[in-house]
Each structure stands twice: as structure tokens, then as C-alpha cells.
Amino acid sequence: MSQPNAKEAPAEARALAFFQERYALEDRLLERILETALERQIDAADLYFEHTTTDSVSLEEGIVKSGDRHVEQGVGVRALRGERQGYAHSDDISVESARLAAATAGAIADDTRPHAPVALRTDASGRNLYPVATPPTEIPVERKVAWMNEIDRYARARDPRIAQVMASVVCQHKQMLVAASDGTRVADVLPLIRVNVQVIAADGARREVGYQGAGGRFELSVLEDPARWQPLVDEAVRIALLNLEAKACPAGTMDVVLGPGWPGILLHEAIGHGLEGDFNRKRTSAFWDKLGQRVAAPGVTVVDDGTLPGRRGSLNVDDEGTPTRRNVLIEDGVLTGYLQDRLNARLMGVAPTGNGRRESYAHLPLPRMTNTFMLAGQDDPADILRSVKNGLYAASFGGGQVDITSGKFVFSASEAYRIEDGRIGAPVKGATLIGNGPDVLMRVSRIGHDLALDQGVGTCGKDGQGVPVGVGLPTIRVDALTVGGTEG
């Protein structure tokens, strides 16, 4: 069987053709492998096949410092009994390896209940959220190297204080196939690209860093367009030069305005993880008993949406074969739902939400976010700033830490300013925001109409697994938030 052309067939058909042609994974064979797991008479079983090609090019000090290309392939087999999960995987996609993994997973989750024979059906989502004709990993490396050199020259020409430029591009082409004992059989082809630009500005002995990146599930040519990447470089240079002038941040309790876009990472970490099904089923989240209750100020609506075309966190189907969807988690301040994979949805007596995700075939699926953001409000962002006499404006964030059980968080602002008499004042460095998720949502007093999503660089970590995600936020005002600073 020949593989359909990317322009002529949806991702589902292309992925199925790939696995059937390369590995002879016909439906009857998949059914027999699943039945091997079910010989232990467990509740359910599923298979996850993956073939992923990744390449990267990195430039530093004006030369290409590294280049990498590797292929990751394998199969993971899961057997479920109640809350127990047996999981086995192999990097050898063969009938023998898959059956051995299935037998091993079934043995781990052994039970004594009979199970009907498996009959697979096609569960195509009917979506094509990321139509890419040419996989990014098929673009010649010479073209990527030339692009990195162009970024380097452009950045250095922006300002004589730019002492160092680091640029990289990472491309991925992933094909996956899921088959489950309930008859589910789905497949997908997932492109993913990301470009990163970091510059170091020097003024005497002082050196400061500026960073920007962008990516998503689309053609590499989208990012190769100078109209797309040059503004990224300009912004990285601007931030580095700005940090050369930044003063130490004062500490204390103050009103804080969060800018649109990437500051949504605070929403993702401080609130989003607490709304994932496993934490709430186990009652370890601060939100586990809050369904139907007010957990945020009026006007706050938080959504997780895996159906946005071309976005980094979007998926036609999740890693268990469930179509992604738009999930409203908090509506006008009231908690309305959690993010669910199949296991936790079944144990909680609700429907899966299309949020079962895994890093690779070697990992169990977990309930995870896709693209998580707060919906826009009605306020003019300029009016929000004018409403704060003295406070802090946080335009971007770096690292942070969150305790899921309590919701407590600490986030470092990578770009922040004093707010003085309702206007953005001097840049500051060393600002950290300290609080807890449930509390910070109740302190939102103004919501701008300028919702923006991030540029496509987010990676979420959980239980040692990283998956691509998106975040977003409109300009919001948070009253009386604790700010840690470095001002003596």
C-alpha cells in the first residue's frame, strides 16, 4: 500500500498507511495484540505506536555549534484494572515485541473478569488542525543553517552593545497510532517547529539577556518569513537592552497588572494543573471539592482548547485517541469542570475531555493541558494601567514553582516595570510574584479586551514528562499581590 500524498489525504489516512506499510499493523493484528493483554482478563487495554523524527540546528558565537537528527520509535501497551495500570513498552515495533509488552502489562494489572473479543473501528476525528504538505524534518539542513546565520547577522546589526547571539531551530515530525480494547483505532501526523533567539547585551561589566521564541504546528516557511522572525529578534534585543537599565525591584504588597500573552503561564501553572483530573480524583488539588462553587472573581472565564488550528498545544486527537475539544473550566468565576484522560474520567464517572497526553510511547498518558487561557473582558488595557497609582506591570515571566496541593506559587518576572501614577515607569529586575492559585483568581479586579496567546514556545512538565502546550491571557489587574524584590 502506498502512502497518500499530504495534499491529497487527511492526517488520519496518512498515518494509518504509514504504519500499515512500514510495520504491517493491520487491524486484525492489532486486535490479536490487544487480546494478548486481555488474556489476563483485565478491564481494558490500549496500544500506542509512535515514529518520531526530530532535528535541530544551533548557532552560537557566529558558528553552528551543534546539529542533531534522531528517530524515536516504539510501542507502549497499557492494561487497566480499577485504578491500577500495567504498562510495558519497547523500542522495537514488531509483532513479537508488541505481544510481549501486552502480556507483561496484562500480568501487572491481572484480574479475573472475562472480556469480549476486540473489534477495532475507525474513529477518525474528521479534523485537520495542522495541514503541512512538507514535514519540517524534510527541509534541507543547509537551508536551516543559512537561516540561523541570517538571524545572527540581523541581531548583531541591531545595536553595537549586542555581544552574543544564540539561535536555534527544532523540527519534529511525529506519526502515532492508537488502538484500544473498546474498539478505538485512530492515527495522526503531527508536525512541530520552534525557533529560539537569545541575545546578550553588554555595557561595561554589566551583561543582560533577552530571549524570544516562536513555534507551532505549521510549515517551516511560516517562521522563515523575515516578517515573522525579525520582530522576534527585535524584541529579544529590546529586552536585553532594557535590562541593562533596569533597577532593583521593591518588595511588598501591591497591585499588579499582568500583560497579555505569555503571562498566561502563571494561569497555567498556578491554576491549570490544579484542574487536572488525577489531582482532583485523589483529592490532592486545592480545587477538588469546589465544583459549582465560586473560585474566581466575576468575569473570570478560563478555557482549555485543543482545537485551535496550528497552535503548539493543539491536537486532532489526544494520545488515547479521544478528540480534543474546547473545555470551559471556570465560567464567570464558577468552577465548571476538570481536565480528564480516560482512566480518571472513568473512575470519576464523567466523560473524557481529550486531555490524555504523554511525552512518548515510553510513558503512561496523564490528564494534561493543551492551550489554556483566560477569555477577554471589556476593559481598555490603558484604563487598567491608569487605575493603578503605584504598583507593578509584569510583561513576561521566566521560571516558577507551584505546589498543587496548596496552590502556592512563586514566579519570576523576566520583564517588569514600576507603575507610577497610572503609567508604566522604570524597568525593574528581580521581581517575583508570590501567592496561591485560588486566592489570586479572586483578586482579579479588571480584565482587558486584548486576549493574546503566546508565541508558541511552551512545554509543560509533569511526572517527568514534557509535552507542548499553549497559554494566553488578556491584560488583567490583580489587587494586593505579594511582590518579592531585590531593592535594599
Short mmCIF file of C-alpha atoms in Angstrom, two decimals:
data_model
loop_
_atom_site.label_atom_id
_atom_site.label_comp_id
_atom_site.label_asym_id
_atom_site.label_seq_id
_atom_site.Cartn_x
_atom_site.Cartn_y
_atom_site.Cartn_z
CA MET A 1 0.00 0.00 0.00
CA SER A 2 1.46 3.37 -0.97
CA GLN A 3 1.21 6.34 1.35
CA PRO A 4 -1.25 9.07 0.31
CA ASN A 5 0.21 12.46 -0.54
CA ALA A 6 -0.07 15.02 2.26
CA LYS A 7 -2.08 17.32 0.00
CA GLU A 8 -4.49 14.53 -1.01
CA ALA A 9 -5.35 12.79 2.27
CA PRO A 10 -6.02 13.79 5.88
CA ALA A 11 -3.50 13.05 8.60
CA GLU A 12 -5.54 10.05 9.81
CA ALA A 13 -5.25 8.25 6.48
CA ARG A 14 -1.57 9.09 6.02
CA ALA A 15 -0.62 7.82 9.48
CA LEU A 16 -2.60 4.60 9.05
CA ALA A 17 -0.97 4.00 5.67
CA PHE A 18 2.47 4.62 7.17
CA PHE A 19 2.08 2.08 9.99
CA GLN A 20 0.43 -0.48 7.73
CA GLU A 21 3.08 -0.20 5.05
CA ARG A 22 6.14 0.04 7.28
CA TYR A 23 5.16 -2.26 10.13
CA ALA A 24 2.25 -4.31 8.67
CA LEU A 25 -0.03 -3.14 11.50
CA GLU A 26 -3.33 -4.26 10.04
CA ASP A 27 -6.47 -4.21 12.17
CA ARG A 28 -6.61 -7.95 12.82
CA LEU A 29 -3.02 -7.94 14.06
CA LEU A 30 -3.75 -5.05 16.43
CA GLU A 31 -6.81 -6.90 17.72
CA ARG A 32 -4.71 -10.00 18.45
CA ILE A 33 -2.11 -7.97 20.35
CA LEU A 34 -4.84 -6.40 22.47
CA GLU A 35 -6.36 -9.80 23.12
CA THR A 36 -2.96 -10.94 24.41
CA ALA A 37 -3.21 -8.27 27.13
CA LEU A 38 -6.83 -9.25 27.77
CA GLU A 39 -5.89 -12.88 28.36
CA ARG A 40 -5.30 -11.73 31.92
CA GLN A 41 -8.96 -10.62 31.90
CA ILE A 42 -8.33 -7.02 32.90
CA ASP A 43 -10.78 -4.12 32.45
CA ALA A 44 -9.28 -2.58 29.32
CA ALA A 45 -6.11 -2.30 27.27
CA ASP A 46 -4.65 0.05 24.68
CA LEU A 47 -1.71 0.28 22.30
CA TYR A 48 0.26 3.39 21.36
CA PHE A 49 2.61 3.24 18.37
CA GLU A 50 4.95 6.12 17.60
CA HIS A 51 7.50 7.04 14.95
CA THR A 52 9.06 10.50 15.51
CA THR A 53 11.85 12.23 13.62
CA THR A 54 13.46 15.27 15.29
CA ASP A 55 16.23 17.52 14.03
CA SER A 56 17.81 20.70 15.34
CA VAL A 57 20.44 23.27 14.41
CA SER A 58 22.05 25.60 16.98
CA LEU A 59 24.24 28.63 16.33
CA GLU A 60 26.45 30.42 18.84
CA GLU A 61 29.39 32.82 18.52
CA GLY A 62 28.66 33.17 14.84
CA ILE A 63 29.12 29.50 14.04
CA VAL A 64 26.93 26.41 14.03
CA LYS A 65 27.81 24.76 17.34
CA SER A 66 25.59 21.70 17.05
CA GLY A 67 23.29 19.79 14.77
CA ASP A 68 21.25 16.75 15.62
CA ARG A 69 18.88 14.33 13.92
CA HIS A 70 17.36 11.28 15.53
CA VAL A 71 14.42 8.91 15.19
CA GLU A 72 12.40 7.64 18.13
CA GLN A 73 10.07 4.72 17.54
CA GLY A 74 8.31 2.21 19.71
CA VAL A 75 5.12 0.80 21.14
CA GLY A 76 3.59 1.18 24.58
CA VAL A 77 0.95 -1.22 25.92
CA ARG A 78 -1.28 -0.38 28.85
CA ALA A 79 -3.58 -2.70 30.81
CA LEU A 80 -6.08 -1.26 33.31
CA ARG A 81 -7.84 -2.73 36.29
CA GLY A 82 -9.64 -0.25 38.51
CA GLU A 83 -7.05 2.34 39.49
CA ARG A 84 -4.14 0.06 38.63
CA GLN A 85 -2.23 0.44 35.38
CA GLY A 86 0.18 -2.08 33.97
CA TYR A 87 2.49 -0.58 31.37
CA ALA A 88 5.21 -2.03 29.19
CA HIS A 89 6.98 -0.60 26.16
CA SER A 90 9.53 -1.50 23.54
CA ASP A 91 11.55 0.49 21.02
CA ASP A 92 11.09 -2.39 18.57
CA ILE A 93 7.85 -2.11 16.60
CA SER A 94 7.30 -5.77 15.81
CA VAL A 95 4.58 -8.31 16.42
CA GLU A 96 6.73 -10.22 18.90
CA SER A 97 7.71 -7.13 20.91
CA ALA A 98 4.17 -5.80 21.00
CA ARG A 99 2.75 -9.12 22.16
CA LEU A 100 5.42 -9.47 24.86
CA ALA A 101 4.68 -5.93 26.08
CA ALA A 102 0.96 -6.72 26.06
CA ALA A 103 1.47 -9.89 28.10
CA THR A 104 3.67 -8.02 30.58
CA ALA A 105 1.20 -5.14 31.00
CA GLY A 106 -1.66 -7.60 31.45
CA ALA A 107 0.25 -9.50 34.13
CA ILE A 108 0.85 -6.32 36.11
CA ALA A 109 -2.87 -5.47 36.17
CA ASP A 110 -4.20 -9.05 36.48
CA ASP A 111 -7.87 -9.66 37.31
CA THR A 112 -10.40 -12.48 36.90
CA ARG A 113 -13.17 -11.00 34.74
CA PRO A 114 -13.97 -12.24 31.21
CA HIS A 115 -13.60 -9.92 28.24
CA ALA A 116 -15.23 -9.90 24.81
CA PRO A 117 -13.08 -10.21 21.65
CA VAL A 118 -11.67 -6.95 20.32
CA ALA A 119 -13.20 -5.45 17.17
CA LEU A 120 -11.49 -2.25 16.03
CA ARG A 121 -13.36 0.55 14.31
CA THR A 122 -12.19 3.74 12.67
CA ASP A 123 -12.66 6.71 15.00
CA ALA A 124 -11.29 9.49 12.79
CA SER A 125 -11.81 12.93 14.30
CA GLY A 126 -12.51 14.46 10.89
CA ARG A 127 -10.14 17.31 11.74
CA ASN A 128 -7.05 18.64 10.09
CA LEU A 129 -5.81 21.31 12.52
CA TYR A 130 -2.27 21.35 11.10
CA PRO A 131 -2.18 20.66 7.34
CA VAL A 132 1.52 20.54 6.45
CA ALA A 133 2.48 19.37 2.96
CA THR A 134 6.24 19.18 3.63
CA PRO A 135 7.33 17.77 7.00
CA PRO A 136 9.72 20.26 8.66
CA THR A 137 12.29 17.49 9.12
CA GLU A 138 12.50 17.12 5.33
CA ILE A 139 13.70 20.71 4.82
CA PRO A 140 17.43 20.56 3.94
CA VAL A 141 19.76 21.28 6.85
CA GLU A 142 21.70 23.75 4.67
CA ARG A 143 18.61 25.91 4.47
CA LYS A 144 18.23 25.90 8.25
CA VAL A 145 21.91 26.74 8.77
CA ALA A 146 21.64 29.67 6.37
CA TRP A 147 18.59 30.89 8.27
CA MET A 148 20.40 30.76 11.63
CA ASN A 149 23.30 32.74 10.16
CA GLU A 150 20.86 35.33 8.86
CA ILE A 151 19.34 35.69 12.33
CA ASP A 152 22.84 36.13 13.80
CA ARG A 153 23.79 38.90 11.35
CA TYR A 154 20.47 40.69 11.79
CA ALA A 155 20.67 40.64 15.60
CA ARG A 156 24.23 41.94 15.75
CA ALA A 157 23.31 44.81 13.44
CA ARG A 158 20.54 46.00 15.78
CA ASP A 159 22.86 47.58 18.34
CA PRO A 160 26.64 47.67 18.99
CA ARG A 161 26.03 46.52 22.58
CA ILE A 162 24.89 43.07 21.38
CA ALA A 163 27.85 40.92 22.35
CA GLN A 164 26.48 37.46 21.74
CA VAL A 165 23.72 35.80 19.73
CA MET A 166 22.37 32.26 20.16
CA ALA A 167 19.78 30.93 17.74
CA SER A 168 18.29 27.51 17.19
CA VAL A 169 15.55 25.77 15.26
CA VAL A 170 13.99 22.47 16.31
CA CYS A 171 11.74 20.49 13.95
CA GLN A 172 9.67 17.39 14.63
CA HIS A 173 7.56 15.06 12.53
CA LYS A 174 5.55 12.59 14.62
CA GLN A 175 3.27 9.78 13.49
CA MET A 176 1.13 7.96 16.05
CA LEU A 177 -1.42 5.16 16.09
CA VAL A 178 -3.73 4.27 18.99
CA ALA A 179 -5.76 1.07 19.25
CA ALA A 180 -7.83 0.12 22.30
CA SER A 181 -9.90 -2.81 23.52
CA ASP A 182 -13.09 -0.73 23.34
CA GLY A 183 -12.67 -0.67 19.54
CA THR A 184 -10.95 2.71 19.26
CA ARG A 185 -8.48 2.99 16.39
CA VAL A 186 -7.13 6.41 15.46
CA ALA A 187 -3.94 7.80 13.97
CA ASP A 188 -2.39 11.20 13.39
CA VAL A 189 0.56 13.01 11.83
CA LEU A 190 1.87 15.87 13.99
CA PRO A 191 4.37 18.48 12.76
CA LEU A 192 6.02 20.78 15.32
CA ILE A 193 8.57 23.56 14.92
CA ARG A 194 10.19 26.10 17.21
CA VAL A 195 12.77 28.83 16.71
CA ASN A 196 14.64 30.38 19.66
CA VAL A 197 16.64 33.61 19.76
CA GLN A 198 18.71 34.71 22.74
CA VAL A 199 20.99 37.72 22.80
CA ILE A 200 23.41 39.10 25.39
CA ALA A 201 23.87 42.85 25.65
CA ALA A 202 26.98 44.25 27.33
CA ASP A 203 27.66 47.69 28.76
CA GLY A 204 30.97 47.77 30.56
CA ALA A 205 30.98 44.95 33.08
CA ARG A 206 27.21 44.57 33.04
CA ARG A 207 25.68 41.88 30.82
CA GLU A 208 21.98 41.18 30.37
CA VAL A 209 19.98 38.61 28.40
CA GLY A 210 16.98 38.95 26.10
CA TYR A 211 15.02 35.98 24.75
CA GLN A 212 12.20 35.38 22.29
CA GLY A 213 10.87 32.32 20.52
CA ALA A 214 8.00 31.18 18.35
CA GLY A 215 6.58 27.95 17.02
CA GLY A 216 3.58 25.81 16.31
CA ARG A 217 2.20 23.09 14.09
CA PHE A 218 2.63 24.59 10.62
CA GLU A 219 5.02 24.81 7.69
CA LEU A 220 8.59 25.86 8.47
CA SER A 221 8.27 28.55 5.80
CA VAL A 222 5.89 30.43 8.11
CA LEU A 223 8.73 31.14 10.54
CA GLU A 224 11.34 31.58 7.81
CA ASP A 225 9.47 34.66 6.59
CA PRO A 226 11.50 37.72 7.73
CA ALA A 227 8.23 39.43 8.61
CA ARG A 228 7.81 36.75 11.28
CA TRP A 229 11.29 36.19 12.68
CA GLN A 230 12.76 39.71 12.52
CA PRO A 231 10.25 41.07 15.09
CA LEU A 232 11.31 38.21 17.40
CA VAL A 233 14.93 39.28 17.14
CA ASP A 234 14.00 42.94 17.61
CA GLU A 235 12.11 42.01 20.77
CA ALA A 236 14.96 39.91 22.17
CA VAL A 237 17.36 42.83 21.58
CA ARG A 238 14.92 45.30 23.13
CA ILE A 239 14.58 43.21 26.29
CA ALA A 240 18.35 42.75 26.67
CA LEU A 241 18.98 46.48 26.29
CA LEU A 242 16.09 47.27 28.61
CA ASN A 243 17.56 45.01 31.30
CA LEU A 244 20.81 46.99 31.14
CA GLU A 245 18.83 49.94 32.51
CA ALA A 246 16.61 48.02 34.97
CA LYS A 247 16.74 48.88 38.66
CA ALA A 248 16.18 46.59 41.62
CA CYS A 249 12.53 45.79 42.25
CA PRO A 250 10.95 46.91 45.53
CA ALA A 251 9.21 44.30 47.70
CA GLY A 252 5.83 44.44 49.35
CA THR A 253 2.12 44.05 48.77
CA MET A 254 0.97 45.95 45.71
CA ASP A 255 -1.49 45.97 42.83
CA VAL A 256 -0.08 44.09 39.84
CA VAL A 257 -1.03 44.33 36.18
CA LEU A 258 -0.21 41.28 34.06
CA GLY A 259 0.32 41.90 30.36
CA PRO A 260 -1.34 39.86 27.58
CA GLY A 261 0.01 36.63 26.10
CA TRP A 262 2.88 34.78 27.77
CA PRO A 263 1.99 35.90 31.35
CA GLY A 264 -0.76 33.30 30.95
CA ILE A 265 1.94 30.87 32.09
CA LEU A 266 1.04 31.94 35.63
CA LEU A 267 -2.56 30.85 34.94
CA HIS A 268 -1.31 27.55 33.51
CA GLU A 269 0.91 26.71 36.45
CA ALA A 270 -0.93 28.21 39.41
CA ILE A 271 -4.46 27.21 38.38
CA GLY A 272 -4.36 24.88 35.36
CA HIS A 273 -2.53 21.98 36.97
CA GLY A 274 -4.92 22.11 39.89
CA LEU A 275 -7.80 21.45 37.48
CA GLU A 276 -6.36 18.21 36.08
CA GLY A 277 -8.48 15.16 36.83
CA ASP A 278 -5.93 12.97 38.61
CA PHE A 279 -5.17 15.56 41.28
CA ASN A 280 -8.88 16.08 41.93
CA ARG A 281 -9.77 12.39 41.96
CA LYS A 282 -7.06 11.85 44.57
CA ARG A 283 -8.20 15.00 46.43
CA THR A 284 -4.72 16.48 46.35
CA SER A 285 -5.72 19.65 44.47
CA ALA A 286 -6.89 22.83 46.15
CA PHE A 287 -9.92 22.63 43.79
CA TRP A 288 -11.02 19.02 44.43
CA ASP A 289 -14.23 19.92 46.31
CA LYS A 290 -15.03 23.21 44.56
CA LEU A 291 -17.18 22.14 41.55
CA GLY A 292 -20.11 24.53 41.16
CA GLN A 293 -18.56 26.98 43.61
CA ARG A 294 -17.06 30.40 43.05
CA VAL A 295 -13.29 30.09 42.77
CA ALA A 296 -12.56 33.33 40.92
CA ALA A 297 -13.81 36.88 40.64
CA PRO A 298 -16.85 37.58 38.46
CA GLY A 299 -15.86 37.89 34.81
CA VAL A 300 -13.04 35.33 35.03
CA THR A 301 -13.57 32.54 32.48
CA VAL A 302 -10.78 30.01 31.94
CA VAL A 303 -10.75 27.71 28.92
CA ASP A 304 -8.57 24.82 27.74
CA ASP A 305 -8.93 24.39 23.98
CA GLY A 306 -7.04 21.77 21.99
CA THR A 307 -8.83 22.57 18.72
CA LEU A 308 -7.10 25.84 17.74
CA PRO A 309 -5.57 25.41 14.24
CA GLY A 310 -1.78 25.38 14.09
CA ARG A 311 -1.23 26.03 17.78
CA ARG A 312 1.60 24.33 19.68
CA GLY A 313 -0.77 22.74 22.20
CA SER A 314 -3.40 21.64 19.68
CA LEU A 315 -4.17 18.04 18.70
CA ASN A 316 -6.65 16.40 16.35
CA VAL A 317 -6.94 13.63 18.96
CA ASP A 318 -5.19 13.17 22.27
CA ASP A 319 -2.74 10.33 22.98
CA GLU A 320 -5.57 7.97 23.93
CA GLY A 321 -7.49 8.60 20.70
CA THR A 322 -10.10 10.97 22.17
CA PRO A 323 -10.86 14.03 20.00
CA THR A 324 -9.76 17.24 21.69
CA ARG A 325 -12.35 19.90 22.45
CA ARG A 326 -12.92 23.31 23.99
CA ASN A 327 -13.33 22.79 27.74
CA VAL A 328 -14.66 25.62 29.88
CA LEU A 329 -13.09 25.08 33.30
CA ILE A 330 -14.13 28.26 35.11
CA GLU A 331 -17.12 30.27 33.86
CA ASP A 332 -17.73 33.76 35.20
CA GLY A 333 -15.78 32.80 38.31
CA VAL A 334 -17.51 29.44 38.95
CA LEU A 335 -15.65 26.11 38.65
CA THR A 336 -17.43 24.02 36.00
CA GLY A 337 -15.13 21.08 35.25
CA TYR A 338 -11.77 19.33 35.24
CA LEU A 339 -9.44 18.09 32.51
CA GLN A 340 -9.77 14.33 32.06
CA ASP A 341 -7.97 11.42 30.47
CA ARG A 342 -9.85 8.12 30.07
CA LEU A 343 -8.70 6.49 33.31
CA ASN A 344 -9.60 9.35 35.64
CA ALA A 345 -12.81 10.12 33.75
CA ARG A 346 -13.97 6.51 34.22
CA LEU A 347 -13.08 6.49 37.90
CA MET A 348 -14.84 9.83 38.46
CA GLY A 349 -17.91 8.84 36.42
CA VAL A 350 -17.56 11.56 33.79
CA ALA A 351 -16.63 11.76 30.11
CA PRO A 352 -13.00 12.16 28.96
CA THR A 353 -12.26 15.66 27.72
CA GLY A 354 -9.50 14.91 25.17
CA ASN A 355 -6.66 15.71 27.59
CA GLY A 356 -4.92 12.33 27.87
CA ARG A 357 -1.34 13.16 26.88
CA ARG A 358 2.09 11.52 27.04
CA GLU A 359 5.62 12.53 26.12
CA SER A 360 6.27 9.38 24.09
CA TYR A 361 5.45 5.68 23.73
CA ALA A 362 7.62 5.06 26.82
CA HIS A 363 5.24 6.98 29.10
CA LEU A 364 1.77 6.49 30.53
CA PRO A 365 -0.87 9.03 29.47
CA LEU A 366 -1.86 11.62 32.07
CA PRO A 367 -4.51 14.37 32.15
CA ARG A 368 -2.67 17.41 30.79
CA MET A 369 -3.47 20.86 29.43
CA THR A 370 -3.44 21.82 25.74
CA ASN A 371 -3.94 25.57 25.14
CA THR A 372 -5.09 27.20 28.39
CA PHE A 373 -6.17 30.83 28.64
CA MET A 374 -8.49 33.36 30.23
CA LEU A 375 -11.14 34.88 27.98
CA ALA A 376 -11.12 38.60 27.25
CA GLY A 377 -13.11 41.08 29.27
CA GLN A 378 -14.40 44.57 28.47
CA ASP A 379 -11.75 46.89 29.91
CA ASP A 380 -9.34 49.03 27.91
CA PRO A 381 -5.78 47.96 28.87
CA ALA A 382 -4.76 51.62 29.13
CA ASP A 383 -7.60 52.22 31.60
CA ILE A 384 -6.42 49.24 33.65
CA LEU A 385 -2.97 50.79 33.95
CA ARG A 386 -4.44 54.18 34.82
CA SER A 387 -6.41 52.57 37.63
CA VAL A 388 -3.18 51.70 39.50
CA LYS A 389 -1.47 54.58 41.26
CA ASN A 390 1.62 52.66 42.34
CA GLY A 391 2.25 49.04 41.51
CA LEU A 392 3.97 46.62 39.17
CA TYR A 393 3.43 45.79 35.50
CA ALA A 394 4.64 42.27 34.60
CA ALA A 395 5.02 41.89 30.84
CA SER A 396 6.72 38.48 30.77
CA PHE A 397 7.74 35.62 33.06
CA GLY A 398 10.65 33.25 33.41
CA GLY A 399 10.69 30.32 35.81
CA GLY A 400 8.33 29.49 38.64
CA GLN A 401 7.33 26.89 41.21
CA VAL A 402 3.87 25.69 42.23
CA ASP A 403 2.57 23.41 44.99
CA ILE A 404 -0.51 21.65 43.56
CA THR A 405 -1.94 20.73 46.96
CA SER A 406 -2.00 24.25 48.37
CA GLY A 407 -1.89 26.19 45.11
CA LYS A 408 1.02 28.29 46.39
CA PHE A 409 3.28 29.71 43.69
CA VAL A 410 6.40 31.80 43.17
CA PHE A 411 7.05 33.26 39.69
CA SER A 412 9.97 35.33 38.43
CA ALA A 413 9.20 38.20 36.06
CA SER A 414 11.68 38.43 33.18
CA GLU A 415 10.29 41.83 32.10
CA ALA A 416 8.63 44.14 34.60
CA TYR A 417 8.12 47.86 35.29
CA ARG A 418 7.03 50.10 38.08
CA ILE A 419 3.59 51.64 37.66
CA GLU A 420 3.74 55.26 38.73
CA ASP A 421 0.63 57.45 38.77
CA GLY A 422 -1.16 55.16 36.34
CA ARG A 423 1.66 54.98 33.80
CA ILE A 424 4.41 52.49 33.04
CA GLY A 425 7.56 53.71 34.71
CA ALA A 426 11.11 52.45 35.11
CA PRO A 427 12.03 48.84 34.29
CA VAL A 428 12.87 46.67 37.28
CA LYS A 429 14.63 43.33 37.68
CA GLY A 430 14.43 40.65 40.32
CA ALA A 431 10.63 40.84 40.68
CA THR A 432 8.85 37.72 41.91
CA LEU A 433 5.12 37.21 42.36
CA ILE A 434 4.09 35.19 45.41
CA GLY A 435 0.62 33.85 46.15
CA ASN A 436 -1.69 30.90 45.64
CA GLY A 437 -3.88 29.99 42.69
CA PRO A 438 -7.37 30.06 44.25
CA ASP A 439 -6.61 33.33 46.02
CA VAL A 440 -5.09 35.12 43.03
CA LEU A 441 -8.17 34.40 40.88
CA MET A 442 -10.38 36.06 43.49
CA ARG A 443 -8.17 39.17 43.40
CA VAL A 444 -8.69 39.83 39.67
CA SER A 445 -10.48 43.17 39.52
CA ARG A 446 -10.10 44.27 35.88
CA ILE A 447 -9.96 42.20 32.66
CA GLY A 448 -8.82 43.70 29.35
CA HIS A 449 -10.29 43.13 25.91
CA ASP A 450 -6.85 42.28 24.46
CA LEU A 451 -6.63 38.49 24.86
CA ALA A 452 -3.42 37.18 23.24
CA LEU A 453 -1.93 33.70 23.04
CA ASP A 454 1.77 33.06 23.46
CA GLN A 455 4.16 32.81 20.50
CA GLY A 456 4.25 29.01 20.63
CA VAL A 457 7.14 28.04 22.90
CA GLY A 458 5.50 26.43 25.94
CA THR A 459 6.49 23.00 27.27
CA CYS A 460 4.69 21.63 30.32
CA GLY A 461 6.35 19.27 32.78
CA LYS A 462 4.51 16.75 34.92
CA ASP A 463 5.70 13.46 36.47
CA GLY A 464 8.90 13.69 34.45
CA GLN A 465 7.08 14.11 31.13
CA GLY A 466 7.21 17.17 28.88
CA VAL A 467 4.52 17.98 26.32
CA PRO A 468 3.98 21.08 24.11
CA VAL A 469 1.31 23.48 25.36
CA GLY A 470 -0.04 26.95 24.74
CA VAL A 471 -1.03 29.71 27.18
CA GLY A 472 -2.83 33.02 26.91
CA LEU A 473 -4.16 35.98 28.86
CA PRO A 474 -5.66 39.42 28.37
CA THR A 475 -4.30 42.33 30.40
CA ILE A 476 -5.60 41.87 33.95
CA ARG A 477 -5.29 43.70 37.25
CA VAL A 478 -4.66 41.63 40.41
CA ASP A 479 -5.17 43.53 43.65
CA ALA A 480 -2.85 43.34 46.65
CA LEU A 481 -0.47 40.65 45.45
CA THR A 482 2.77 39.92 47.30
CA VAL A 483 5.83 41.00 45.30
CA GLY A 484 9.31 39.87 46.23
CA GLY A 485 12.12 42.21 45.18
CA THR A 486 15.82 42.89 45.39
CA GLU A 487 15.76 46.53 46.40
CA GLY A 488 17.90 47.08 49.50
#
